[in-house]
Amino acid sequence: MILTPFEWMIAKRYMLPGKGERFIALVAGISLAAVMLGVAALVIVMSVMNGFRAELVDKIVGLNGHAIIQAYGGRLDNWQEVVKDVRATPGVTRASPLIEQPLLATFNGRVEAVLVRGNQPEDIARLADKKLMGNLAALQPGASQVAIGARLAQTLGARIGDTITIINPQGRSTPFGTVPREIGYEIAAVFEIGIYDYDNAFVVMPLEDAQTLLLTGDSIGTIEVLTSDPDTVGETLAPVTQRLAGRAIVSDWRTINASLFEALAVERVAMFVVLSIIVLVAVFNILSSLIMLVRAKTRDIAILRTMGATRRSITKIFVTAGFLIGAMGTIAGLILGFVALEFRQSVVGVVELFTGEQLWDPSIRFLTELPARTDPAEVTTIAAMALVLSFLATLYPALKAANTDPVQVLRYE
């Protein structure tokens, strides 16, 4: 919609408050602020929801792979051949044997539930970018050294060089009953994955040490698999599933975390719908301000009509005046949203300081800090929605103004 110089001049004049029109200008300003806040809220919340999902996927998949192969009964014999077969499967980039078992750990009288994880040296080395302190290279078979999560170290009060005792209830049988197996391990490194549950429970050790601790011999319980495309992991591992039928079950990352990601998807849609109502309310404010403007300018509209202004010109003038409010509010909202996302952690800290409440508890939120990942397509959709609703809100007042009968208005002038 291209405006002539005359139409643009009148539209700019109507956007500025005149005598007795301060209230209309106030309503228009409130409309602009409402659009800005609605767009900013949508951008912030949707980006945080996207970041939350993406961070969870990255951290969970980064530690557990795209799929795991679990042996029936918890023991997979001849696992070397199985690993070799899985690695030869097209689309598989890595297959790593591991042992995972929930046990107990004690240090200085403190007892905590832990998840013992036995890995091969090359898999332990992948924790290098998550290491906070210590030396992962010290985790060698038979060295009795382990790496533990940062929050587990805080809970136990243990540091590098301390020795924790891991208790395996399935110990050796004696004439007096089963005696739990207790082995001391020196802490060689402390790591932080970024997911509270992992950092609060994981104890990583060499695969051979885990086999010794759990008395499993040369068998393992799980094979971790990484594929070239996590979205097609089911199709990639379909041949493996058929070959291992009756011996093991294959579960991909979607199946393992299905309830979590389904809940996130539902919450994401619900938040988008609820926050879109803010933009809709702002649009009604634009509608009301334009209706008041049309009523205030009825005489001016009649004069313009008698001077030769067409109904199309009047429509374009009022559509432009209302649409610019929505457009300026949308642009301001995008800027506000991006600024808030850039300083989101500082904003959370300020709110916590004033309220005295902890808004981001890692034990509840899974992640240690507020994540955010902006999707350009989603931001475009939000902006387009705000602009389209703003445009639609201008149509009724603009058509009402265009249908003004100058004869009826100016009869008694």
Coordinates of C-alpha atoms in Angstrom, one line a residue:
M1 CA 0.0 0.0 0.0
I2 CA 1.8 3.1 -1.3
L3 CA 0.7 6.5 0.1
T4 CA 0.7 9.8 -1.9
P5 CA 2.5 12.8 -0.3
F6 CA -1.0 14.2 0.7
E7 CA -2.1 10.9 2.3
W8 CA 1.2 10.6 4.2
M9 CA 1.1 14.2 5.5
I10 CA -2.5 13.7 6.9
A11 CA -1.5 10.3 8.4
K12 CA 1.5 11.8 10.2
R13 CA -0.7 14.7 11.4
Y14 CA -3.3 12.3 12.8
M15 CA -0.5 10.3 14.7
L16 CA 0.5 13.4 16.6
P17 CA -1.9 14.6 19.4
G18 CA -3.7 17.8 18.9
K19 CA -5.7 20.0 21.3
G20 CA -8.2 17.9 23.2
E21 CA -6.7 14.7 21.9
R22 CA -4.2 13.9 24.7
F23 CA -6.4 11.0 25.8
I24 CA -6.4 9.4 22.3
A25 CA -2.6 9.8 22.2
L26 CA -2.4 8.1 25.7
V27 CA -4.5 5.1 24.5
A28 CA -2.3 4.9 21.3
G29 CA 0.9 5.0 23.5
I30 CA -0.6 2.2 25.7
S31 CA -1.3 0.2 22.6
L32 CA 2.2 0.6 21.4
A33 CA 3.6 -0.5 24.8
A34 CA 1.3 -3.4 25.0
V35 CA 2.4 -4.7 21.5
M36 CA 6.0 -4.2 22.5
L37 CA 5.6 -6.2 25.8
G38 CA 3.6 -8.9 24.1
V39 CA 6.1 -9.4 21.3
A40 CA 9.0 -9.3 23.8
A41 CA 7.4 -11.8 26.0
L42 CA 6.8 -14.2 23.1
V43 CA 10.4 -13.9 21.9
I44 CA 11.9 -14.3 25.4
V45 CA 9.7 -17.3 26.4
M46 CA 9.9 -19.2 23.1
S47 CA 13.7 -18.7 23.0
V48 CA 14.1 -19.9 26.5
M49 CA 11.9 -22.9 25.8
N50 CA 13.9 -23.7 22.6
G51 CA 17.1 -23.3 24.6
F52 CA 15.9 -25.5 27.4
R53 CA 15.0 -28.3 24.9
A54 CA 18.2 -27.9 22.9
E55 CA 20.4 -27.9 26.0
L56 CA 18.7 -30.9 27.4
V57 CA 19.2 -32.8 24.1
D58 CA 22.8 -31.7 23.8
K59 CA 23.7 -32.7 27.3
I60 CA 21.7 -35.9 27.5
V61 CA 22.8 -37.1 24.1
G62 CA 26.3 -35.9 24.6
L63 CA 26.6 -38.1 27.7
N64 CA 24.4 -41.1 26.8
G65 CA 24.6 -41.1 23.0
H66 CA 21.7 -41.2 20.6
A67 CA 20.7 -44.7 21.7
I68 CA 21.6 -47.4 24.1
I69 CA 21.6 -51.2 23.8
Q70 CA 20.6 -52.9 27.0
A71 CA 21.2 -56.6 27.5
Y72 CA 18.4 -58.7 29.0
G73 CA 19.3 -59.6 32.6
G74 CA 21.9 -56.8 32.7
R75 CA 24.7 -58.9 31.2
L76 CA 25.8 -59.1 27.6
D77 CA 28.4 -61.8 26.9
N78 CA 30.6 -61.7 23.8
W79 CA 30.0 -58.0 23.8
Q80 CA 33.2 -57.3 21.7
E81 CA 31.5 -58.9 18.7
V82 CA 28.3 -57.0 19.2
V83 CA 30.2 -53.7 19.5
K84 CA 32.1 -54.5 16.3
D85 CA 28.8 -55.4 14.5
V86 CA 27.1 -52.2 15.7
R87 CA 30.1 -50.0 14.6
A88 CA 29.9 -51.6 11.1
T89 CA 26.2 -50.5 10.8
P90 CA 25.8 -47.7 8.2
G91 CA 25.0 -44.4 10.0
V92 CA 26.6 -45.3 13.3
T93 CA 29.6 -43.1 14.2
R94 CA 30.4 -44.6 17.6
A95 CA 29.6 -47.6 19.7
S96 CA 31.0 -47.7 23.2
P97 CA 30.6 -50.5 25.8
L98 CA 29.7 -49.3 29.3
I99 CA 28.5 -50.4 32.7
E100 CA 26.0 -48.4 34.7
Q101 CA 24.8 -49.4 38.1
P102 CA 23.2 -47.5 41.0
L103 CA 25.2 -48.0 44.2
L104 CA 26.2 -46.2 47.4
A105 CA 29.2 -44.0 48.1
T106 CA 30.5 -42.9 51.6
F107 CA 33.0 -40.3 52.7
N108 CA 33.6 -39.1 56.3
G109 CA 30.4 -40.6 57.5
R110 CA 28.3 -39.1 54.6
V111 CA 26.4 -41.6 52.4
E112 CA 25.0 -40.8 49.0
A113 CA 23.3 -42.7 46.3
V114 CA 25.5 -42.7 43.2
L115 CA 25.4 -44.0 39.6
V116 CA 28.7 -45.8 38.9
R117 CA 29.6 -45.6 35.2
G118 CA 32.4 -47.8 33.7
N119 CA 33.8 -46.5 30.5
Q120 CA 36.7 -47.3 28.2
P121 CA 39.7 -44.8 28.2
E122 CA 38.7 -43.1 25.0
D123 CA 35.2 -42.5 26.3
I124 CA 36.5 -41.1 29.6
A125 CA 38.7 -38.7 27.6
R126 CA 35.6 -37.2 26.1
L127 CA 34.8 -35.7 29.5
A128 CA 37.9 -33.4 29.1
D129 CA 35.8 -30.3 28.2
K130 CA 33.5 -31.0 31.2
K131 CA 36.4 -31.3 33.7
L132 CA 36.6 -28.7 36.4
M133 CA 39.8 -30.0 38.1
G134 CA 42.0 -33.0 38.4
N135 CA 43.5 -35.4 35.8
L136 CA 41.2 -37.7 33.7
A137 CA 44.3 -39.5 32.3
A138 CA 44.8 -41.0 35.8
L139 CA 41.7 -43.1 35.4
Q140 CA 43.5 -46.3 34.3
P141 CA 42.4 -49.9 34.9
G142 CA 43.6 -51.1 38.3
A143 CA 44.6 -47.6 39.5
S144 CA 41.5 -47.4 41.8
Q145 CA 40.9 -43.8 40.7
V146 CA 37.6 -42.2 39.7
A147 CA 36.1 -39.0 38.5
I148 CA 32.9 -37.6 40.2
G149 CA 30.3 -35.0 39.5
A150 CA 30.8 -31.5 40.9
R151 CA 27.7 -31.5 43.0
L152 CA 28.4 -35.0 44.3
A153 CA 31.8 -33.7 45.5
Q154 CA 30.1 -30.8 47.3
T155 CA 27.5 -33.1 48.9
L156 CA 30.1 -35.5 50.1
G157 CA 32.6 -32.7 51.0
A158 CA 35.3 -34.5 49.0
R159 CA 38.2 -33.0 47.1
I160 CA 40.8 -34.2 44.6
G161 CA 43.0 -36.8 46.3
D162 CA 40.4 -37.9 48.9
T163 CA 39.3 -41.5 48.9
I164 CA 35.6 -42.4 48.8
T165 CA 34.2 -45.8 49.5
I166 CA 31.7 -47.4 47.0
I167 CA 29.4 -50.0 48.4
N168 CA 28.0 -52.9 46.3
P169 CA 25.2 -54.7 48.2
Q170 CA 25.7 -57.7 46.1
G171 CA 28.9 -58.8 47.8
R172 CA 30.3 -62.3 48.5
S173 CA 28.4 -64.9 50.4
T174 CA 29.8 -66.1 53.7
P175 CA 28.5 -68.5 56.4
F176 CA 27.1 -65.4 58.1
G177 CA 25.2 -64.2 55.0
T178 CA 26.1 -61.8 52.2
V179 CA 28.7 -59.2 53.0
P180 CA 28.5 -56.0 51.0
R181 CA 31.5 -55.3 48.8
E182 CA 33.3 -52.1 49.8
I183 CA 36.2 -50.7 47.7
G184 CA 38.0 -47.4 48.2
Y185 CA 38.7 -45.2 45.2
E186 CA 40.8 -42.0 45.0
I187 CA 39.2 -39.0 43.4
A188 CA 41.3 -38.1 40.4
A189 CA 39.0 -35.5 38.7
V190 CA 35.8 -33.5 39.2
F191 CA 33.6 -32.8 36.2
E192 CA 30.4 -30.8 35.5
I193 CA 28.0 -32.0 32.8
G194 CA 25.5 -29.2 33.4
I195 CA 22.5 -31.4 34.3
Y196 CA 21.9 -31.5 38.0
D197 CA 20.9 -35.2 38.3
Y198 CA 24.1 -36.2 36.5
D199 CA 26.5 -33.9 38.4
N200 CA 24.9 -35.0 41.7
A201 CA 25.3 -38.8 41.1
F202 CA 27.8 -39.9 38.5
V203 CA 31.0 -41.7 39.4
V204 CA 33.1 -42.5 36.4
M205 CA 35.7 -45.2 36.4
P206 CA 37.5 -47.5 33.9
L207 CA 35.4 -50.4 32.5
E208 CA 37.6 -53.1 34.1
D209 CA 37.3 -51.5 37.5
A210 CA 33.5 -51.4 37.2
Q211 CA 33.5 -55.1 36.3
T212 CA 35.6 -55.9 39.3
L213 CA 33.4 -53.8 41.6
L214 CA 30.2 -55.4 40.4
L215 CA 31.6 -58.9 40.0
T216 CA 30.4 -59.2 36.4
G217 CA 33.4 -60.9 35.0
D218 CA 34.1 -59.8 31.4
S219 CA 30.4 -59.0 30.6
I220 CA 28.8 -55.6 30.3
G221 CA 25.3 -54.4 30.5
T222 CA 25.0 -51.5 28.0
I223 CA 26.4 -50.3 24.7
E224 CA 26.1 -46.6 24.0
V225 CA 25.5 -45.7 20.3
L226 CA 26.0 -42.4 18.5
T227 CA 24.7 -41.9 14.9
S228 CA 25.2 -39.3 12.2
D229 CA 21.6 -38.1 12.5
P230 CA 19.8 -38.2 15.8
D231 CA 16.4 -37.7 14.2
T232 CA 16.7 -40.9 12.2
V233 CA 18.3 -43.0 14.9
G234 CA 15.4 -45.5 14.8
E235 CA 15.8 -46.2 11.1
T236 CA 19.6 -46.4 11.4
L237 CA 19.5 -49.0 14.2
A238 CA 16.6 -51.1 12.8
P239 CA 19.0 -53.8 11.5
V240 CA 20.7 -53.9 14.9
T241 CA 17.4 -54.3 16.7
Q242 CA 16.5 -57.3 14.5
R243 CA 19.9 -59.0 15.0
L244 CA 19.8 -58.6 18.8
A245 CA 16.2 -59.7 19.2
G246 CA 16.0 -61.8 22.3
R247 CA 19.4 -60.8 23.6
A248 CA 19.0 -57.0 24.1
I249 CA 16.7 -54.1 23.6
V250 CA 17.5 -50.9 21.7
S251 CA 16.2 -47.6 23.1
D252 CA 16.8 -44.2 21.4
W253 CA 17.0 -40.9 23.1
R254 CA 13.4 -40.0 22.3
T255 CA 12.1 -43.2 24.0
I256 CA 14.4 -42.8 27.0
N257 CA 13.3 -39.2 27.6
A258 CA 9.8 -39.3 26.1
S259 CA 7.9 -38.0 29.0
L260 CA 10.3 -35.0 29.5
F261 CA 10.3 -33.9 25.8
E262 CA 6.5 -34.4 25.4
A263 CA 5.9 -32.2 28.4
L264 CA 8.2 -29.6 27.0
A265 CA 6.4 -29.7 23.7
V266 CA 3.0 -29.3 25.3
E267 CA 4.2 -26.5 27.5
R268 CA 5.8 -24.7 24.5
V269 CA 2.5 -24.7 22.6
A270 CA 0.5 -23.6 25.7
M271 CA 2.9 -20.7 26.4
F272 CA 2.7 -19.5 22.8
V273 CA -1.1 -19.5 22.8
V274 CA -1.3 -17.8 26.2
L275 CA 1.3 -15.1 25.4
S276 CA -0.3 -14.4 22.0
I277 CA -3.3 -13.2 23.9
I278 CA -1.2 -10.3 25.2
V279 CA -0.6 -9.2 21.5
L280 CA -4.4 -9.7 20.8
V281 CA -5.3 -7.4 23.8
A282 CA -2.8 -4.8 22.4
V283 CA -4.5 -5.0 19.0
F284 CA -7.9 -4.3 20.6
N285 CA -6.2 -1.2 22.2
I286 CA -5.2 -0.1 18.7
L287 CA -8.8 -0.7 17.5
S288 CA -10.2 1.4 20.3
S289 CA -7.7 4.3 19.8
L290 CA -8.5 4.4 16.1
I291 CA -12.2 4.4 16.7
M292 CA -11.8 7.4 19.1
L293 CA -9.6 9.1 16.5
V294 CA -12.2 8.7 13.8
R295 CA -14.9 10.1 16.0
A296 CA -12.7 13.1 16.9
K297 CA -11.8 13.7 13.3
T298 CA -15.2 13.3 11.8
R299 CA -15.5 16.9 10.8
D300 CA -12.0 16.9 9.3
I301 CA -12.8 13.8 7.3
A302 CA -15.9 15.4 6.0
I303 CA -13.9 18.5 4.9
L304 CA -11.3 16.3 3.2
R305 CA -14.1 14.5 1.3
T306 CA -15.5 17.8 0.1
M307 CA -12.1 18.8 -1.1
G308 CA -11.8 15.7 -3.3
A309 CA -10.3 13.1 -1.0
T310 CA -11.5 9.6 -2.1
R311 CA -12.7 6.9 0.2
R312 CA -9.7 4.9 -0.7
S313 CA -7.4 7.8 0.5
I314 CA -9.3 8.1 3.8
T315 CA -9.0 4.3 4.3
K316 CA -5.2 4.3 3.6
I317 CA -4.7 7.3 6.0
F318 CA -6.3 5.6 9.0
V319 CA -4.9 2.1 8.2
T320 CA -1.4 3.7 8.1
A321 CA -1.9 5.5 11.4
G322 CA -3.0 2.4 13.2
F323 CA -0.6 0.0 11.5
L324 CA 2.4 2.2 12.3
I325 CA 1.5 1.8 16.0
G326 CA 1.6 -1.9 15.7
A327 CA 4.8 -1.9 13.6
M328 CA 6.7 0.4 16.0
G329 CA 5.5 -1.8 18.9
T330 CA 6.7 -4.9 17.2
I331 CA 10.1 -3.5 16.4
A332 CA 10.5 -2.2 20.0
G333 CA 9.4 -5.6 21.3
L334 CA 11.9 -7.5 19.2
I335 CA 14.7 -5.2 20.5
L336 CA 13.5 -5.5 24.1
G337 CA 13.3 -9.3 23.7
F338 CA 16.8 -9.6 22.3
V339 CA 18.3 -7.4 25.0
A340 CA 16.6 -9.3 27.8
L341 CA 17.9 -12.6 26.3
E342 CA 21.4 -11.3 26.1
F343 CA 21.4 -10.3 29.8
R344 CA 18.9 -13.0 31.0
Q345 CA 21.2 -14.4 33.7
S346 CA 21.7 -10.9 35.1
V347 CA 18.0 -10.3 35.0
V348 CA 17.3 -13.5 36.9
G349 CA 19.9 -12.5 39.5
V350 CA 18.3 -9.0 40.0
V351 CA 14.8 -10.5 40.4
E352 CA 16.2 -13.0 42.9
L353 CA 17.9 -10.2 44.8
F354 CA 14.7 -8.2 45.1
T355 CA 12.3 -11.1 45.8
G356 CA 14.7 -13.1 48.0
E357 CA 13.6 -16.2 46.2
Q358 CA 15.7 -18.6 44.1
L359 CA 14.1 -18.6 40.7
W360 CA 16.4 -21.0 39.0
D361 CA 17.0 -24.1 41.2
P362 CA 19.2 -26.6 39.3
S363 CA 17.8 -29.5 41.3
I364 CA 14.4 -28.7 39.7
R365 CA 15.3 -27.2 36.4
F366 CA 17.8 -29.9 35.4
L367 CA 20.2 -27.3 34.0
T368 CA 22.6 -25.1 36.0
E369 CA 21.7 -21.8 34.2
L370 CA 18.9 -20.3 32.2
P371 CA 19.3 -21.4 28.6
A372 CA 18.1 -19.6 25.4
R373 CA 18.2 -20.3 21.7
T374 CA 16.5 -18.0 19.3
D375 CA 14.9 -19.5 16.2
P376 CA 14.9 -16.9 13.3
A377 CA 11.8 -18.6 11.7
E378 CA 9.9 -18.4 15.0
V379 CA 10.8 -14.8 15.6
T380 CA 9.6 -14.0 12.0
T381 CA 6.3 -15.8 12.8
I382 CA 5.9 -13.7 16.0
A383 CA 6.6 -10.5 14.2
A384 CA 4.3 -11.4 11.3
M385 CA 1.5 -12.3 13.6
A386 CA 1.7 -9.0 15.5
L387 CA 1.8 -7.0 12.2
V388 CA -1.1 -8.9 10.6
L389 CA -3.3 -8.5 13.8
S390 CA -2.4 -4.8 13.9
F391 CA -3.4 -4.4 10.2
L392 CA -6.7 -6.3 10.8
A393 CA -7.5 -4.0 13.8
T394 CA -7.2 -0.9 11.6
L395 CA -9.7 -2.1 8.9
Y396 CA -13.0 -1.4 10.8
P397 CA -12.1 2.2 11.9
A398 CA -10.6 3.0 8.5
L399 CA -13.7 1.8 6.6
K400 CA -15.9 3.6 9.1
A401 CA -14.0 6.8 8.4
A402 CA -14.1 6.2 4.6
N403 CA -17.9 5.8 4.7
T404 CA -18.4 9.2 6.5
D405 CA -21.1 11.2 4.6
P406 CA -19.8 14.8 4.4
V407 CA -23.3 16.1 3.7
Q408 CA -24.7 14.8 7.0
V409 CA -21.7 15.9 9.0
L410 CA -21.5 19.5 7.6
R411 CA -25.3 20.1 7.3
Y412 CA -25.4 22.3 10.4
E413 CA -21.8 23.7 10.2

